[in-house]
CSV table of C-alpha atoms in Angstrom, one decimal:
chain,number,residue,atom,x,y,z
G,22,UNK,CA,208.3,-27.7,82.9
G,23,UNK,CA,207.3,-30.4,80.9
G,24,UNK,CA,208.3,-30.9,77.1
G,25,UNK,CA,205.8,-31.0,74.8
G,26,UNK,CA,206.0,-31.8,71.0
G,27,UNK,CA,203.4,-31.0,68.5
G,28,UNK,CA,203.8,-32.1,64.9
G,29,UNK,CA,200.7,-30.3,62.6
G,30,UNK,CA,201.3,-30.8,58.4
G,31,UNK,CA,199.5,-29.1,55.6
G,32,UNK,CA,198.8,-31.1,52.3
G,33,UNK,CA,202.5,-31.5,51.0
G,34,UNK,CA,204.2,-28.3,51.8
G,35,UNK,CA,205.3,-28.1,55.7
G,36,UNK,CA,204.9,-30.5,58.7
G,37,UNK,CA,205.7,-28.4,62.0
G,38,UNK,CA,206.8,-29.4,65.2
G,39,UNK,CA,207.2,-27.1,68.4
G,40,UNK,CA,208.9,-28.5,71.5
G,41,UNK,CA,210.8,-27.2,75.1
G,42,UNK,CA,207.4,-25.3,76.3
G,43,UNK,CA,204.5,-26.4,78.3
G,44,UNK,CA,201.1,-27.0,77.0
G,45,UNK,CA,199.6,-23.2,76.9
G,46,UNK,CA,202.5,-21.8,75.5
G,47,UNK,CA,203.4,-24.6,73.1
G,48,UNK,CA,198.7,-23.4,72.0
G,49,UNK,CA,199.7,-19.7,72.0
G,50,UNK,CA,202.9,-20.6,69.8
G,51,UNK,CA,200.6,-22.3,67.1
G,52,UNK,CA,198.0,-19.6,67.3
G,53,UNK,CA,200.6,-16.7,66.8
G,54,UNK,CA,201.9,-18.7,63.7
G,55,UNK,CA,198.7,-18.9,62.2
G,56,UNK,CA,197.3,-21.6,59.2
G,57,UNK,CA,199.7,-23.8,58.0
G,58,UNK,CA,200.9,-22.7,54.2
G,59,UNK,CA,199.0,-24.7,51.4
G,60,UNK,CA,201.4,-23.4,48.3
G,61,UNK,CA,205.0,-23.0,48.0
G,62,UNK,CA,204.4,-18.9,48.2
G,63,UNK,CA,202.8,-19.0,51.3
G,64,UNK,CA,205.4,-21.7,52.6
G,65,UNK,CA,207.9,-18.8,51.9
G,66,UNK,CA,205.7,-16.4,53.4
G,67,UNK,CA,205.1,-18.7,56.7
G,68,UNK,CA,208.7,-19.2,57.0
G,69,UNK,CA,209.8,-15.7,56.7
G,70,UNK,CA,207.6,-14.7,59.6
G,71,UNK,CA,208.6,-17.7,62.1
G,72,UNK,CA,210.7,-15.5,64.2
G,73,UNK,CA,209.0,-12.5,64.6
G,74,UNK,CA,205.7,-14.6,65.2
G,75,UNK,CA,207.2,-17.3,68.0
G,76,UNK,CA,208.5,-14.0,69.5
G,77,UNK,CA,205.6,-12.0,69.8
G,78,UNK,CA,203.4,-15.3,71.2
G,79,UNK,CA,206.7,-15.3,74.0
G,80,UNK,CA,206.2,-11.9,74.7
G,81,UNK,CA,202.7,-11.9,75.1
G,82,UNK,CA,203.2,-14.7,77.8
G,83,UNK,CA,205.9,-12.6,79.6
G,84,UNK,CA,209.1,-14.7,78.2
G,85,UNK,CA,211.1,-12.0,76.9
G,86,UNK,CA,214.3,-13.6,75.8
G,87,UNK,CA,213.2,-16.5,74.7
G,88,UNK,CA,215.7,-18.6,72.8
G,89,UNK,CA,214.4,-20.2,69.6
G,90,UNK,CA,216.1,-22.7,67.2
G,91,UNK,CA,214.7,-23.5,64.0
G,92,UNK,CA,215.6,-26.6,62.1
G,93,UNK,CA,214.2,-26.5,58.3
G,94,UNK,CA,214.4,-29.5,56.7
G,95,UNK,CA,213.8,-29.1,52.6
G,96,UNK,CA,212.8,-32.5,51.0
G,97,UNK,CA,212.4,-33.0,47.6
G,98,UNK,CA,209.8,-34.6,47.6
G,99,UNK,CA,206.7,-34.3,50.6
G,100,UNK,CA,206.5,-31.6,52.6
G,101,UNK,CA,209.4,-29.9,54.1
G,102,UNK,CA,209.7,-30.1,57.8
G,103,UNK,CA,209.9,-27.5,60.6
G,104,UNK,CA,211.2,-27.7,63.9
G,105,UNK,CA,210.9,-25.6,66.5
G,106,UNK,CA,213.3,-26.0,69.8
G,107,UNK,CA,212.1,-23.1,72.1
G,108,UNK,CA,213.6,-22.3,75.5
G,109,UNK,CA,211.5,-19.9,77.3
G,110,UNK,CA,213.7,-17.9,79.5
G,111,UNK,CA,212.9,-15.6,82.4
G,112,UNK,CA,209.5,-15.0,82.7
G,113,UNK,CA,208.2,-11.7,84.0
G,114,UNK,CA,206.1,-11.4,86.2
G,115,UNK,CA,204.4,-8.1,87.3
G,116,UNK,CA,206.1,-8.1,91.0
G,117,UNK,CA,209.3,-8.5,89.6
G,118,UNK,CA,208.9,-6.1,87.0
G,119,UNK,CA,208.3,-3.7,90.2
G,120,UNK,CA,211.2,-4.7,92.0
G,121,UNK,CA,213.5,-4.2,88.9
G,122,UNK,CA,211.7,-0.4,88.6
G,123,UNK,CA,212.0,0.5,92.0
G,124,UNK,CA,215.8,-1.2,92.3
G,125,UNK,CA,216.9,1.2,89.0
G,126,UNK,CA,214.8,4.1,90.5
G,127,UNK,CA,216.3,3.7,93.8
G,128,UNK,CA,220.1,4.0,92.3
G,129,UNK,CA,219.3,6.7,89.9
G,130,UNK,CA,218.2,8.8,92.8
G,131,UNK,CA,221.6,7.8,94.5
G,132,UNK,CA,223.7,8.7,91.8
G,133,UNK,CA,221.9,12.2,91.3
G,134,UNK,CA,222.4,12.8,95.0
G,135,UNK,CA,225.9,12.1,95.0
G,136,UNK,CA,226.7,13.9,92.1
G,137,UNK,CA,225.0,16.9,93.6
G,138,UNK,CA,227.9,16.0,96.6
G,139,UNK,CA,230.6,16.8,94.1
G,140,UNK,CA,229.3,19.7,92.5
C-alpha cells in the first residue's frame, strides 16, 4: 500500500493532512470530513467530528478497525494544523465475512449438539 499525504488549508483556520492510506481511501477520507472550517466555531465543530467522520469513511470501505492518530497542532497565529496518521486494518471482504459466519455457525451447532449429549 502506498502512503499518500494530502495537505488541504482553509483561509487561516486549519491546514489538514491525511497520510498511511492509498489514493481512494485517502478521497473518501476527505469527502466524509467534508468543507474545511472557515471560523473558529466551525473549526471546533470540524474537530469534534474528526473521529466519528474518518471512521465512518473506514467503514464504508470495509476497514473496520481502523487505527487513527490525530496530531492537532494550535498556533497562535495562522491556521492550526491537522494531522491525520491512519492505519487501515483488516479489510473485509464479502468471502471472508462468509467464512467467519459459517466458521461461528458451524461451532454454535457443535456446542448445541454436545450439550444435548450431556443432558
Amino acid at each position: 500500500m502506498s502512503v499518500i499525504s494530502v495537505a488541504m488549508g482553509a483561509d487561516n483556520f486549519l491546514r489538514l493532512s491525511v497520510s498511511g492510506v492509498n489514493e481512494a481511501l485517502q478521497r473518501n477520507i476527505v469527502a466524509h470530513l467534508g468543507p474545511l472550517p472557515e471560523s473558529e466555531v466551525q473549526r471546533r465543530a470540524f474537530l469534534f467530528n474528526v473521529e466519528d467522520n474518518v471512521s465512518t469513511a473506514l467503514e464504508s470501505m470495509g476497514y473496520y478497525h481502523g487505527e487513527i492518530d490525530e496530531n492537532l497542532i494550535e498556533h497562535d497565529k495562522g491556521p492550526w494544523e491537522l494531522k491525520l496518521e491512519i492505519t487501515p486494518v483488516n479489510q473485509l471482504s464479502f468471502n471472508g465475512l462468509i467464512s467467519t459466519l459459517v466458521a461461528k455457525c458451524s461451532m454454535i451447532a457443535l456446542l448445541i449438539n454436545g450439550w444435548h449429549k450431556f443432558k
